[in-house]
CSV table of C-alpha atoms and ligand atoms in Angstrom, one decimal:
chain,number,residue,atom,x,y,z
O,1,MET,CA,122.9,-1.7,154.9
O,2,ALA,CA,118.8,-1.5,153.8
O,3,GLU,CA,117.4,-4.0,150.7
O,4,VAL,CA,115.5,-1.5,148.5
O,5,ILE,CA,111.9,-2.4,147.3
O,6,VAL,CA,109.5,-1.5,145.2
O,7,VAL,CA,106.0,-2.2,144.9
O,8,THR,CA,105.3,-1.9,140.8
O,9,SER,CA,102.7,-2.5,138.6
O,10,GLY,CA,102.2,0.0,135.4
O,11,LYS,CA,98.7,-0.4,135.5
O,12,GLY,CA,96.9,2.1,137.9
O,13,GLY,CA,94.5,0.7,141.2
O,14,VAL,CA,95.5,-3.0,141.0
O,15,GLY,CA,96.4,-2.7,144.9
O,16,LYS,CA,100.8,-1.3,145.0
O,17,THR,CA,99.5,1.2,147.8
O,18,THR,CA,97.4,-1.8,149.7
O,19,SER,CA,100.0,-4.2,149.2
O,20,SER,CA,103.2,-1.7,150.2
O,21,ALA,CA,101.3,-0.7,153.3
O,22,ALA,CA,100.3,-4.4,154.4
O,23,PHE,CA,104.5,-5.3,153.2
O,24,ALA,CA,105.8,-2.7,155.5
O,25,THR,CA,103.8,-3.4,158.0
O,26,GLY,CA,103.9,-6.8,158.4
O,27,LEU,CA,108.0,-7.0,157.8
O,28,ALA,CA,108.1,-4.5,161.2
O,29,GLN,CA,106.3,-6.6,162.8
O,30,ARG,CA,108.4,-9.3,162.5
O,31,GLY,CA,111.3,-7.2,164.2
O,32,LYS,CA,112.5,-5.2,160.9
O,33,LYS,CA,113.0,-2.0,160.5
O,34,VAL,CA,111.1,-0.5,157.9
O,35,VAL,CA,110.7,2.8,156.0
O,36,VAL,CA,107.7,2.7,153.4
O,37,ILE,CA,107.9,6.1,151.4
O,38,ASP,CA,105.0,7.6,149.0
O,39,PHE,CA,105.9,8.0,145.0
O,40,ASP,CA,102.8,9.3,143.9
O,41,VAL,CA,103.8,12.9,144.5
O,42,GLY,CA,100.2,14.8,144.2
O,43,LEU,CA,98.4,11.9,144.6
O,44,ARG,CA,99.3,10.7,148.1
O,45,ASN,CA,97.4,7.9,149.6
O,46,LEU,CA,99.6,6.0,151.8
O,47,ASP,CA,99.3,8.4,154.5
O,48,LEU,CA,95.8,7.3,154.3
O,49,ILE,CA,95.8,3.6,154.2
O,50,MET,CA,98.0,4.0,156.9
O,51,GLY,CA,96.3,5.7,158.6
O,52,VAL,CA,98.6,8.7,160.0
O,53,GLU,CA,97.0,11.6,157.4
O,54,ARG,CA,96.5,14.0,160.1
O,55,ARG,CA,100.4,14.1,161.5
O,56,VAL,CA,101.4,14.8,158.7
O,57,VAL,CA,104.0,18.2,158.2
O,58,PHE,CA,106.3,17.3,156.2
O,59,ASP,CA,106.9,15.1,152.9
O,60,ILE,CA,109.5,14.0,150.7
O,61,VAL,CA,109.4,17.0,148.3
O,62,ASN,CA,110.0,19.6,151.6
O,63,VAL,CA,113.0,17.3,152.2
O,64,ILE,CA,114.4,17.7,148.6
O,65,GLN,CA,114.2,21.4,148.1
O,66,GLY,CA,116.0,20.9,151.5
O,67,GLU,CA,113.1,23.1,153.4
O,68,ALA,CA,113.0,19.8,155.7
O,69,ARG,CA,115.4,17.3,157.8
O,70,LEU,CA,114.8,13.6,156.5
O,71,ASN,CA,113.6,13.2,160.6
O,72,GLN,CA,111.6,16.1,160.6
O,73,ALA,CA,109.7,14.5,157.6
O,74,LEU,CA,109.5,10.8,158.5
O,75,ILE,CA,106.3,9.3,160.7
O,76,ARG,CA,106.7,6.8,163.5
O,77,ASP,CA,104.2,4.2,162.9
O,78,LYS,CA,102.0,4.5,167.0
O,79,ARG,CA,101.1,0.9,166.1
O,80,VAL,CA,105.2,-1.0,165.3
O,81,ASP,CA,107.7,0.8,166.6
O,82,THR,CA,110.0,-0.1,164.0
O,83,LEU,CA,107.7,1.2,161.0
O,84,GLN,CA,108.2,5.1,160.2
O,85,ILE,CA,106.7,6.2,156.8
O,86,LEU,CA,108.1,9.3,154.4
O,87,PRO,CA,104.7,10.6,152.9
O,88,ALA,CA,104.9,12.3,149.0
O,89,SER,CA,103.5,15.6,148.7
O,90,GLN,CA,100.0,17.0,147.7
O,91,THR,CA,100.7,19.9,146.6
O,92,ARG,CA,103.2,19.7,143.8
O,93,ASP,CA,104.0,17.8,140.9
O,94,LYS,CA,105.9,14.7,140.5
O,95,ASP,CA,109.2,16.8,138.7
O,96,ALA,CA,109.9,17.9,142.1
O,97,LEU,CA,111.6,15.4,142.5
O,98,THR,CA,114.8,14.5,141.4
O,99,LYS,CA,117.1,11.2,141.1
O,100,GLU,CA,119.7,12.8,143.3
O,101,GLY,CA,117.5,14.0,145.9
O,102,VAL,CA,115.9,10.8,146.3
O,103,GLY,CA,119.3,8.8,145.5
O,104,GLN,CA,120.4,10.6,149.4
O,105,ILE,CA,117.4,9.9,151.0
O,106,ILE,CA,117.6,6.4,150.3
O,107,GLU,CA,121.1,6.3,151.2
O,108,GLU,CA,120.5,7.9,154.0
O,109,LEU,CA,117.5,5.8,155.1
O,110,ALA,CA,119.5,2.4,154.2
O,111,LYS,CA,121.8,3.6,157.1
O,112,ASP,CA,119.8,2.7,160.0
O,113,ASN,CA,117.1,0.2,158.2
O,114,ASP,CA,116.7,-3.0,157.0
O,115,TYR,CA,114.0,-2.3,153.9
O,116,ILE,CA,113.4,0.3,152.9
O,117,LEU,CA,109.6,0.1,150.5
O,118,CYS,CA,108.7,2.2,147.5
O,119,ASP,CA,105.6,2.3,146.3
O,120,SER,CA,105.3,3.5,143.3
O,121,PRO,CA,102.7,5.4,140.9
O,122,ALA,CA,101.0,3.9,138.1
O,123,GLY,CA,102.0,4.4,134.8
O,124,ILE,CA,106.1,4.5,133.8
O,125,GLU,CA,106.6,7.9,133.7
O,126,LYS,CA,109.2,9.8,136.2
O,127,GLY,CA,107.4,8.9,139.3
O,128,ALA,CA,107.3,5.5,138.4
O,129,LEU,CA,110.7,5.6,137.6
O,130,LEU,CA,112.4,7.7,140.3
O,131,ALA,CA,111.1,5.1,142.7
O,132,LEU,CA,112.2,1.9,141.3
O,133,TYR,CA,115.7,3.4,139.6
O,134,PHE,CA,117.1,2.9,143.1
O,135,ALA,CA,115.1,-1.1,143.7
O,136,ASP,CA,117.5,-4.0,144.6
O,137,GLN,CA,114.5,-6.1,144.7
O,138,ALA,CA,110.8,-5.3,143.0
O,139,ILE,CA,107.2,-6.9,143.7
O,140,VAL,CA,105.1,-7.0,140.6
O,141,VAL,CA,101.6,-6.1,141.9
O,142,THR,CA,99.1,-8.1,139.4
O,143,ASN,CA,95.7,-8.8,138.9
O,144,PRO,CA,94.5,-11.1,137.1
O,145,GLU,CA,93.0,-9.9,134.1
O,146,VAL,CA,94.3,-8.9,130.2
O,147,SER,CA,95.7,-5.7,130.3
O,148,SER,CA,97.3,-5.7,134.1
O,149,VAL,CA,99.4,-9.1,132.9
O,150,ARG,CA,100.8,-6.8,130.4
O,151,ASP,CA,101.6,-3.9,132.1
O,152,SER,CA,103.2,-5.9,134.3
O,153,ASP,CA,105.3,-7.5,131.3
O,154,ARG,CA,106.5,-4.3,130.9
O,155,ILE,CA,107.2,-2.3,134.0
O,156,LEU,CA,110.0,-5.7,134.0
O,157,GLY,CA,111.4,-4.7,131.5
O,158,VAL,CA,111.6,-1.2,132.6
O,159,LEU,CA,113.2,-2.8,135.7
O,160,GLN,CA,115.4,-4.9,133.2
O,161,SER,CA,116.9,-1.9,131.5
O,162,LYS,CA,116.3,1.6,133.5
O,163,SER,CA,116.7,0.9,137.5
O,164,LYS,CA,120.1,2.1,138.4
O,165,ARG,CA,121.3,-2.0,138.8
O,166,ALA,CA,120.5,-2.1,135.2
O,167,GLU,CA,122.9,0.6,134.2
O,168,ASP,CA,125.9,0.1,136.3
O,169,ARG,CA,125.9,-3.9,135.1
O,170,LYS,CA,125.4,-5.2,138.6
O,171,GLU,CA,123.6,-8.6,139.1
O,172,PRO,CA,119.8,-7.5,137.8
O,173,VAL,CA,116.6,-6.2,140.3
O,174,LYS,CA,115.6,-9.7,141.9
O,175,GLU,CA,111.9,-9.9,141.0
O,176,HIS,CA,108.3,-11.1,142.5
O,177,LEU,CA,105.0,-11.6,141.7
O,178,LEU,CA,102.3,-11.1,143.7
O,179,VAL,CA,98.9,-11.2,142.6
O,180,THR,CA,95.7,-9.5,144.0
O,181,ARG,CA,92.1,-9.4,144.0
O,182,TYR,CA,92.3,-13.3,142.8
O,183,ASP,CA,88.7,-14.6,142.6
O,184,PRO,CA,88.2,-18.2,143.0
O,185,VAL,CA,85.0,-18.6,142.4
O,186,ARG,CA,85.9,-16.8,138.8
O,187,VAL,CA,88.3,-18.7,137.9
O,188,GLU,CA,86.4,-21.6,139.1
O,189,LYS,CA,84.3,-20.4,135.9
O,190,GLY,CA,86.6,-19.9,133.1
O,191,GLU,CA,86.4,-16.6,134.6
O,192,MET,CA,89.7,-14.5,135.2
O,193,LEU,CA,92.5,-16.0,134.2
O,194,LYS,CA,94.1,-18.6,136.2
O,195,LEU,CA,97.1,-18.1,138.4
O,196,ASP,CA,99.5,-21.0,136.4
O,197,ASP,CA,98.8,-18.6,133.2
O,198,ILE,CA,99.2,-15.7,135.4
O,199,ARG,CA,102.9,-17.7,136.2
O,200,GLU,CA,103.1,-19.1,133.3
O,201,ILE,CA,103.2,-16.0,131.3
O,202,LEU,CA,105.0,-13.5,133.0
O,203,ALA,CA,108.0,-16.0,134.0
O,204,ILE,CA,109.5,-14.8,137.5
O,205,PRO,CA,108.5,-16.1,140.8
O,206,LEU,CA,105.5,-16.3,142.8
O,207,LEU,CA,105.6,-14.4,146.2
O,208,GLY,CA,102.2,-14.6,147.2
O,209,VAL,CA,98.6,-15.1,146.1
O,210,ILE,CA,95.8,-12.0,147.7
O,211,PRO,CA,92.4,-13.2,147.4
O,212,GLU,CA,89.9,-10.4,146.7
O,213,SER,CA,88.5,-9.8,150.2
O,214,GLU,CA,85.7,-6.7,151.4
O,215,SER,CA,88.4,-6.7,154.6
O,216,VAL,CA,90.7,-4.9,152.6
O,217,LEU,CA,87.5,-1.7,152.0
O,218,ARG,CA,87.0,-1.8,155.8
O,219,ALA,CA,90.9,-2.0,157.0
O,220,SER,CA,91.2,1.9,154.2
O,221,ASN,CA,87.8,3.0,155.6
O,222,THR,CA,89.7,2.8,159.1
O,223,GLY,CA,93.4,3.1,158.1
O,224,THR,CA,94.3,0.5,159.6
O,225,PRO,CA,96.8,-2.1,156.9
O,226,VAL,CA,95.1,-5.1,156.1
O,227,VAL,CA,98.0,-7.7,157.6
O,228,MET,CA,96.6,-6.4,160.3
O,229,ASP,CA,93.5,-8.0,160.6
O,230,ALA,CA,93.9,-12.0,161.7
O,231,GLU,CA,90.6,-12.1,160.9
O,232,SER,CA,90.6,-11.1,156.8
O,233,VAL,CA,92.4,-13.9,154.3
O,234,ALA,CA,94.1,-10.6,152.8
O,235,GLY,CA,95.4,-10.4,155.9
O,236,GLN,CA,96.9,-14.0,156.2
O,237,ALA,CA,97.7,-14.6,152.3
O,238,TYR,CA,99.9,-11.0,153.1
O,239,LYS,CA,101.2,-12.3,156.3
O,240,ASP,CA,102.2,-15.6,154.4
O,241,ALA,CA,104.0,-13.1,151.0
O,242,VAL,CA,105.7,-11.6,153.9
O,243,GLY,CA,107.1,-14.6,155.6
O,244,ARG,CA,108.7,-17.0,152.1
O,245,PHE,CA,110.0,-13.0,152.1
O,246,LEU,CA,111.9,-13.8,155.0
O,247,GLY,CA,112.7,-17.4,153.7
O,248,ASP,CA,109.8,-19.2,155.5
O,249,LYS,CA,108.3,-22.2,153.7
O,250,VAL,CA,104.7,-21.8,153.7
O,251,GLU,CA,102.5,-22.7,151.0
O,252,HIS,CA,99.9,-21.2,149.1
O,253,ARG,CA,96.1,-20.9,150.3
O,254,PHE,CA,93.0,-19.4,149.7
O,255,LEU,CA,93.7,-20.1,145.8
O,256,GLU,CA,90.3,-22.5,145.6
O,257,ALA,CA,86.9,-21.4,146.0
O,258,GLN,CA,85.5,-22.4,149.0
O,259,LYS,CA,82.7,-23.9,149.7
O,260,LYS,CA,80.0,-21.7,151.4
O,261,GLY,CA,78.0,-22.5,155.0
O,262,LEU,CA,74.5,-22.7,155.0
O,263,PHE,CA,74.7,-19.2,156.3
O,264,SER,CA,76.7,-17.8,153.6
O,265,ARG,CA,74.7,-19.4,151.3
O,266,LEU,CA,71.6,-17.7,152.2
O,267,PHE,CA,73.2,-14.5,152.8
O,268,GLY,CA,75.4,-14.5,149.7
O,269,GLY,CA,78.4,-14.6,152.1
O,270,ARG,CA,81.8,-13.7,150.1
O,271,ALA,CA,85.6,-14.3,151.5
O,272,ALA,CA,86.4,-12.6,154.9
B,1,MET,CA,79.3,-9.9,154.3
B,2,SER,CA,78.7,-12.0,157.2
B,3,TRP,CA,75.4,-12.6,158.2
B,4,LEU,CA,76.8,-10.7,161.4
B,5,ASP,CA,77.7,-7.8,159.5
B,6,PHE,CA,73.9,-6.8,159.2
B,7,PHE,CA,73.6,-6.4,162.4
B,8,ARG,CA,76.8,-4.5,162.6
B,9,ALA,CA,75.3,-2.2,159.5
B,10,ARG,CA,72.9,-0.8,162.2
B,11,LYS,CA,75.1,0.5,164.2
B,12,PRO,CA,76.3,3.7,163.9
B,13,ASP,CA,79.8,3.5,164.3
B,14,THR,CA,80.6,1.6,160.4
B,15,THR,CA,83.8,1.6,159.7
B,16,ALA,CA,82.5,4.1,156.8
B,17,ALA,CA,81.7,6.0,159.0
B,18,ALA,CA,84.9,6.6,160.4
B,19,ALA,CA,86.3,7.0,156.8
B,20,LYS,CA,84.2,10.0,156.0
B,21,GLU,CA,84.9,11.7,159.0
B,22,ARG,CA,88.6,11.1,158.6
B,23,LEU,CA,88.3,12.2,155.1
B,24,GLN,CA,86.2,15.6,156.3
B,25,ILE,CA,89.2,16.4,158.6
B,26,VAL,CA,91.5,16.0,155.4
B,27,LEU,CA,90.6,17.5,153.0
B,28,ALA,CA,89.3,20.3,155.7
B,29,HIS,CA,93.1,21.4,155.4
B,30,GLU,CA,94.3,20.5,151.9
B,31,ARG,CA,91.9,22.4,150.8
B,32,ILE,CA,92.9,25.4,152.8
B,33,GLY,CA,96.5,24.3,151.5
B,34,ARG,CA,95.3,24.7,147.9
B,35,THR,CA,94.4,28.7,148.6
B,36,ARG,CA,97.4,29.7,150.3
B,37,GLU,CA,101.2,28.6,150.9
B,38,ASP,CA,102.5,25.8,153.0
B,39,PHE,CA,103.1,27.3,155.1
B,40,LEU,CA,104.9,25.1,157.7
B,41,PRO,CA,108.3,25.0,156.1
B,42,LYS,CA,108.5,28.5,156.3
B,43,LEU,CA,106.8,28.7,160.2
B,44,GLN,CA,110.0,26.8,161.0
B,45,GLN,CA,112.6,28.1,159.9
B,46,GLU,CA,111.5,31.5,161.5
B,47,ILE,CA,111.5,30.4,164.8
B,48,VAL,CA,114.5,28.4,164.3
B,49,ALA,CA,116.3,32.2,163.6
B,50,VAL,CA,114.7,33.5,166.6
B,51,VAL,CA,115.8,30.8,169.2
B,52,ALA,CA,119.1,30.6,167.3
B,53,LYS,CA,119.9,34.5,167.6
B,54,TYR,CA,119.7,33.7,171.5
B,55,VAL,CA,121.3,30.2,171.9
B,56,ALA,CA,123.4,28.0,169.5
B,57,ILE,CA,121.5,25.0,168.1
B,58,ASP,CA,121.6,22.4,166.3
B,59,PRO,CA,118.7,22.2,163.1
B,60,GLY,CA,118.7,19.2,163.2
B,61,LYS,CA,117.4,19.0,166.3
B,62,VAL,CA,114.5,20.3,165.7
B,63,ASN,CA,111.4,18.6,165.4
B,64,VAL,CA,107.7,19.4,164.5
B,65,SER,CA,104.8,17.3,165.8
B,66,LEU,CA,101.5,18.0,163.7
B,67,ASP,CA,97.8,16.4,165.1
B,68,ARG,CA,94.7,17.8,162.7
B,69,GLY,CA,91.9,17.4,164.4
B,70,GLY,CA,88.0,18.8,163.5
B,71,ASP,CA,87.6,21.2,165.3
B,72,MET,CA,91.2,22.1,166.7
B,73,SER,CA,94.4,21.2,165.4
B,74,THR,CA,98.1,20.9,168.0
B,75,LEU,CA,101.5,21.7,166.2
B,76,ALA,CA,104.1,21.3,168.7
B,77,ILE,CA,107.7,22.6,168.2
B,78,GLU,CA,110.3,20.9,170.1
B,79,ILE,CA,113.8,22.3,170.0
B,80,ASP,CA,117.1,20.6,171.8
B,81,LEU,CA,119.0,23.4,173.2
B,82,PRO,CA,122.5,22.1,173.7
B,83,GLY,CA,124.8,23.1,177.0
B,84,PRO,CA,125.3,21.0,180.1
B,85,ALA,CA,121.5,22.2,181.8
B,86,GLY,CA,120.1,20.5,178.6
B,87,ASP,CA,117.0,22.7,178.2
B,88,ARG,CA,114.1,21.9,175.8
B,89,ILE,CA,111.9,24.9,174.3
B,90,ARG,CA,108.6,23.6,174.0
B,91,GLY,CA,106.4,25.4,172.4
B,92,ALA,CA,102.6,24.4,171.3
B,93,ALA,CA,100.3,26.1,169.0
B,94,ALA,CA,97.0,25.8,168.1
B,95,SER,CA,94.9,26.7,165.2
A,1,ATP,N1,92.1,-8.7,148.0
A,1,ATP,C1,91.7,-7.2,147.5
A,1,ATP,N2,90.3,-7.0,147.4
A,1,ATP,C2,90.0,-6.3,147.4
A,1,ATP,N3,90.2,-4.7,146.9
A,1,ATP,C3,90.9,-4.4,146.8
A,1,ATP,C4,92.1,-5.9,147.1
A,1,ATP,N4,93.0,-5.2,146.5
A,1,ATP,C5,93.3,-3.5,146.7
A,1,ATP,N5,91.9,-3.8,146.3
A,1,ATP,C6,90.8,-2.3,146.8
A,1,ATP,O1,91.1,-1.5,145.1
A,1,ATP,C7,91.6,0.1,144.4
A,1,ATP,C8,93.2,0.3,144.4
A,1,ATP,O2,93.2,-0.4,145.7
A,1,ATP,P1,95.2,0.7,145.9
A,1,ATP,O3,95.2,2.4,145.8
A,1,ATP,O4,95.8,-0.2,146.7
A,1,ATP,O5,96.2,0.6,144.2
A,1,ATP,P2,97.2,1.3,143.6
A,1,ATP,O6,97.6,-0.1,142.7
A,1,ATP,O7,98.1,1.9,144.7
A,1,ATP,O8,96.7,2.6,143.0
A,1,ATP,P3,97.5,3.7,142.2
A,1,ATP,O9,97.4,3.4,141.3
A,1,ATP,O10,96.3,4.6,141.7
A,1,ATP,O11,98.2,3.9,143.1
A,1,ATP,C9,91.4,-0.2,146.3
A,1,ATP,O12,89.9,0.5,146.0
A,1,ATP,C10,91.6,-1.0,147.3
A,1,ATP,O13,90.4,-0.8,148.1
A,2,MG,MG1,98.6,3.5,145.1
């Protein structure tokens, strides 16, 4: 039976899709069987970030409406063969998703996978609620910024009241904090919330801190999940976070501003 | 940007160029999709219905794969046929 993990945030644009792609790929690289589902119906993007946009034939809405079978809509990753992607529909809206339909898909996928990752859309409306409803665990993506922290707190409340686990009065959804776009230089200058402050306010276990990094944009340009870029600090931080998720003891890295060398000072270089 | 990127940026095969090319292809296809109904589900249903007239097939054993390109896309429909021979019909269409 697979564990269902939702990647959520409330706020838009904080790095959910980037993190879903990185986590799904990272887990698959560790030999796990993984399916990553795009719940952003109407605004699908996971296919682009995963680099499979040319191969999308059917999507989650086609499956729910009985127009295609689940195995026809799944796209197998060409780089890591234990990884599959279930794309969102680009032409319908979120009302095309139903709780029963999503439940059936997850039940079927759970039979022969280890992890099902759900890339949530922003907001706390239908799409976001369905993405988190079946979750066993939640990765709450938060930027060091006031509105993102507040929205994360809000989504934690939703997880505790509106998830299936909450409704069934089961053990609550296991929560993980993933801080992304962290810029130690700005934190040092006192311009950005410190990690410790975010942890104190949200008070959930910390899974990882992903630094602000230019490699994230480069990775999205080519459709390669950033975790595959071994030179990138963001890629390494995601790899560490995946390790921690699987129980490895890994120290947090990239929390301090790096002392700049002569070259990067001259050319104004930033994190790789 | 590292100092090496200064030289890399001059080459045409930047990641930004890759991004543009990927977007042009995917958007060209999506724009067509906006004005016309998605025909793939129906196409598949009809092909399966035609094949099913001649042989008993398991609709679950029908696989459709697509590779969108700039000038040409390929659509491959693979149907597993039952029976001792275990034949398999392969069809490919280009557009
Ligand atoms: N660690 C990072 N460093 C630099 N840029 C980042 C980082 N993480 C994400 N980004 C950038 O932030 C933007 C938003 O990322 P992403 O699409 O993953 O967010 P999202 O939460 O899925 O957004 P939405 O709510 O619209 O679904 C993208 O341009 C992405 O490249
Ligand atoms: Mg997203």
